[in-house]
Amino acid sequence: GEQPWNYRCPGCSRLTCSLPCVQAHKRRTACSGKRPRTVPVALAQFDGNQLLSDYNLLEETSQVRESAHRLLDGFGCGFEGRHGAQLLPWLSFLGKAAERRGVRLAVQT
């Protein structure tokens, strides 16, 4: 509050004047300083920076997905069928056993 603010925290919109103030803010509030990437933005506030951020999020998601495919292919677990990855034999057995008992089991691979 001693100097005019120059910066706005992307994570919580707190106004700060310098790097020491930003660091103190992060320590006091446990703020990451990063804008939540999945929070909806009003159309009136949507600009080129928001578009670029959304594009980068989608690109990163695609890269993670491709990495997961390569990793699972290395273990001999290919991606097959419309439900995503082919289950390991013991997970498939568990799913069938749950189904016989009338339990809906959701397995994320």
PDB file of C-alpha atoms in Angstrom:
ATOM      1  CA  GLY A   1       0.000   0.000   0.000  1.00  0.00           C
ATOM      2  CA  GLU A   2       2.992   2.339   0.083  1.00  0.00           C
ATOM      3  CA  GLN A   3       3.572   2.505  -3.683  1.00  0.00           C
ATOM      4  CA  PRO A   4       1.163   2.511  -6.631  1.00  0.00           C
ATOM      5  CA  TRP A   5       0.412  -0.939  -7.976  1.00  0.00           C
ATOM      6  CA  ASN A   6       1.942  -2.049 -11.268  1.00  0.00           C
ATOM      7  CA  TYR A   7       0.979  -5.711 -11.415  1.00  0.00           C
ATOM      8  CA  ARG A   8      -2.149  -7.828 -11.104  1.00  0.00           C
ATOM      9  CA  CYS A   9      -1.868 -11.443  -9.964  1.00  0.00           C
ATOM     10  CA  PRO A  10      -3.264 -13.696 -12.718  1.00  0.00           C
ATOM     11  CA  GLY A  11      -4.399 -16.208 -10.107  1.00  0.00           C
ATOM     12  CA  CYS A  12      -6.482 -13.989  -7.816  1.00  0.00           C
ATOM     13  CA  SER A  13      -6.357 -10.466  -9.321  1.00  0.00           C
ATOM     14  CA  ARG A  14      -4.568  -9.038  -6.272  1.00  0.00           C
ATOM     15  CA  LEU A  15      -2.796  -5.760  -7.049  1.00  0.00           C
ATOM     16  CA  THR A  16       0.907  -5.509  -6.187  1.00  0.00           C
ATOM     17  CA  CYS A  17       3.703  -3.025  -6.790  1.00  0.00           C
ATOM     18  CA  SER A  18       6.887  -5.102  -7.039  1.00  0.00           C
ATOM     19  CA  LEU A  19       8.444  -8.562  -7.015  1.00  0.00           C
ATOM     20  CA  PRO A  20       8.923  -8.583  -3.204  1.00  0.00           C
ATOM     21  CA  CYS A  21       5.228  -7.748  -2.799  1.00  0.00           C
ATOM     22  CA  VAL A  22       4.269 -10.537  -5.204  1.00  0.00           C
ATOM     23  CA  GLN A  23       6.395 -13.018  -3.258  1.00  0.00           C
ATOM     24  CA  ALA A  24       4.932 -11.862   0.064  1.00  0.00           C
ATOM     25  CA  HIS A  25       1.421 -12.187  -1.392  1.00  0.00           C
ATOM     26  CA  LYS A  26       2.125 -15.759  -2.511  1.00  0.00           C
ATOM     27  CA  ARG A  27       3.524 -16.713   0.918  1.00  0.00           C
ATOM     28  CA  ARG A  28       0.609 -15.167   2.842  1.00  0.00           C
ATOM     29  CA  THR A  29      -2.199 -16.499   0.690  1.00  0.00           C
ATOM     30  CA  ALA A  30      -0.707 -19.705  -0.778  1.00  0.00           C
ATOM     31  CA  CYS A  31      -1.672 -18.323  -4.186  1.00  0.00           C
ATOM     32  CA  SER A  32       0.056 -20.048  -7.098  1.00  0.00           C
ATOM     33  CA  GLY A  33       0.064 -16.863  -9.145  1.00  0.00           C
ATOM     34  CA  LYS A  34      -1.286 -18.774 -12.122  1.00  0.00           C
ATOM     35  CA  ARG A  35      -4.632 -18.139 -13.769  1.00  0.00           C
ATOM     36  CA  PRO A  36      -6.973 -21.107 -13.447  1.00  0.00           C
ATOM     37  CA  ARG A  37      -6.978 -22.414 -17.003  1.00  0.00           C
ATOM     38  CA  THR A  38     -10.341 -24.126 -16.914  1.00  0.00           C
ATOM     39  CA  VAL A  39     -12.425 -21.315 -15.438  1.00  0.00           C
ATOM     40  CA  PRO A  40     -14.968 -19.904 -17.905  1.00  0.00           C
ATOM     41  CA  VAL A  41     -14.304 -16.376 -19.136  1.00  0.00           C
ATOM     42  CA  ALA A  42     -17.045 -13.937 -20.096  1.00  0.00           C
ATOM     43  CA  LEU A  43     -17.186 -13.268 -23.830  1.00  0.00           C
ATOM     44  CA  ALA A  44     -16.628  -9.557 -23.173  1.00  0.00           C
ATOM     45  CA  GLN A  45     -13.299 -10.419 -21.470  1.00  0.00           C
ATOM     46  CA  PHE A  46     -12.230 -12.979 -24.078  1.00  0.00           C
ATOM     47  CA  ASP A  47      -9.278 -11.558 -26.010  1.00  0.00           C
ATOM     48  CA  GLY A  48      -6.259 -12.758 -27.954  1.00  0.00           C
ATOM     49  CA  ASN A  49      -4.408 -13.733 -24.788  1.00  0.00           C
ATOM     50  CA  GLN A  50      -7.339 -15.886 -23.628  1.00  0.00           C
ATOM     51  CA  LEU A  51      -7.496 -17.513 -27.056  1.00  0.00           C
ATOM     52  CA  LEU A  52      -3.773 -18.269 -26.975  1.00  0.00           C
ATOM     53  CA  SER A  53      -4.057 -19.667 -23.445  1.00  0.00           C
ATOM     54  CA  ASP A  54      -6.937 -21.943 -24.480  1.00  0.00           C
ATOM     55  CA  TYR A  55      -5.046 -23.066 -27.576  1.00  0.00           C
ATOM     56  CA  ASN A  56      -1.953 -23.869 -25.488  1.00  0.00           C
ATOM     57  CA  LEU A  57      -4.074 -25.853 -23.009  1.00  0.00           C
ATOM     58  CA  LEU A  58      -5.522 -27.935 -25.852  1.00  0.00           C
ATOM     59  CA  GLU A  59      -2.055 -28.500 -27.338  1.00  0.00           C
ATOM     60  CA  GLU A  60      -0.662 -29.610 -23.958  1.00  0.00           C
ATOM     61  CA  THR A  61      -3.629 -31.949 -23.498  1.00  0.00           C
ATOM     62  CA  SER A  62      -2.979 -33.453 -26.911  1.00  0.00           C
ATOM     63  CA  GLN A  63       0.713 -33.953 -26.100  1.00  0.00           C
ATOM     64  CA  VAL A  64      -0.113 -35.687 -22.804  1.00  0.00           C
ATOM     65  CA  ARG A  65      -2.585 -37.949 -24.589  1.00  0.00           C
ATOM     66  CA  GLU A  66      -0.012 -38.871 -27.246  1.00  0.00           C
ATOM     67  CA  SER A  67       2.567 -39.568 -24.523  1.00  0.00           C
ATOM     68  CA  ALA A  68       0.115 -41.851 -22.748  1.00  0.00           C
ATOM     69  CA  HIS A  69      -0.501 -43.727 -25.998  1.00  0.00           C
ATOM     70  CA  ARG A  70       3.234 -44.210 -26.549  1.00  0.00           C
ATOM     71  CA  LEU A  71       3.772 -45.287 -22.941  1.00  0.00           C
ATOM     72  CA  LEU A  72       0.947 -47.825 -22.975  1.00  0.00           C
ATOM     73  CA  ASP A  73       2.029 -49.133 -26.369  1.00  0.00           C
ATOM     74  CA  GLY A  74       5.469 -49.742 -24.834  1.00  0.00           C
ATOM     75  CA  PHE A  75       3.825 -51.951 -22.181  1.00  0.00           C
ATOM     76  CA  GLY A  76       1.894 -53.848 -24.822  1.00  0.00           C
ATOM     77  CA  CYS A  77      -1.431 -52.234 -23.959  1.00  0.00           C
ATOM     78  CA  GLY A  78      -2.752 -50.721 -27.158  1.00  0.00           C
ATOM     79  CA  PHE A  79      -5.701 -48.378 -27.421  1.00  0.00           C
ATOM     80  CA  GLU A  80      -8.565 -50.296 -28.943  1.00  0.00           C
ATOM     81  CA  GLY A  81     -12.301 -50.077 -29.137  1.00  0.00           C
ATOM     82  CA  ARG A  82     -14.580 -47.133 -28.608  1.00  0.00           C
ATOM     83  CA  HIS A  83     -14.103 -47.093 -24.824  1.00  0.00           C
ATOM     84  CA  GLY A  84     -10.437 -46.128 -24.880  1.00  0.00           C
ATOM     85  CA  ALA A  85      -7.606 -48.330 -23.688  1.00  0.00           C
ATOM     86  CA  GLN A  86      -7.813 -52.094 -23.710  1.00  0.00           C
ATOM     87  CA  LEU A  87      -7.981 -53.257 -20.108  1.00  0.00           C
ATOM     88  CA  LEU A  88      -5.301 -55.409 -18.580  1.00  0.00           C
ATOM     89  CA  PRO A  89      -6.547 -58.991 -18.103  1.00  0.00           C
ATOM     90  CA  TRP A  90      -6.977 -58.707 -14.316  1.00  0.00           C
ATOM     91  CA  LEU A  91      -8.921 -55.436 -14.676  1.00  0.00           C
ATOM     92  CA  SER A  92     -11.151 -57.034 -17.280  1.00  0.00           C
ATOM     93  CA  PHE A  93     -11.765 -59.964 -14.903  1.00  0.00           C
ATOM     94  CA  LEU A  94     -12.597 -57.544 -12.083  1.00  0.00           C
ATOM     95  CA  GLY A  95     -15.024 -55.621 -14.300  1.00  0.00           C
ATOM     96  CA  LYS A  96     -16.829 -58.796 -15.370  1.00  0.00           C
ATOM     97  CA  ALA A  97     -17.056 -60.014 -11.764  1.00  0.00           C
ATOM     98  CA  ALA A  98     -18.553 -56.673 -10.704  1.00  0.00           C
ATOM     99  CA  GLU A  99     -21.017 -56.781 -13.617  1.00  0.00           C
ATOM    100  CA  ARG A 100     -22.221 -60.264 -12.596  1.00  0.00           C
ATOM    101  CA  ARG A 101     -22.994 -58.839  -9.146  1.00  0.00           C
ATOM    102  CA  GLY A 102     -24.924 -55.920 -10.597  1.00  0.00           C
ATOM    103  CA  VAL A 103     -22.214 -53.378  -9.766  1.00  0.00           C
ATOM    104  CA  ARG A 104     -21.237 -50.773 -12.328  1.00  0.00           C
ATOM    105  CA  LEU A 105     -17.463 -50.458 -12.110  1.00  0.00           C
ATOM    106  CA  ALA A 106     -15.781 -47.508 -13.840  1.00  0.00           C
ATOM    107  CA  VAL A 107     -12.101 -48.119 -14.549  1.00  0.00           C
ATOM    108  CA  GLN A 108      -9.889 -45.270 -15.698  1.00  0.00           C
ATOM    109  CA  THR A 109      -6.755 -46.326 -17.517  1.00  0.00           C
TER     110      THR A 109
END
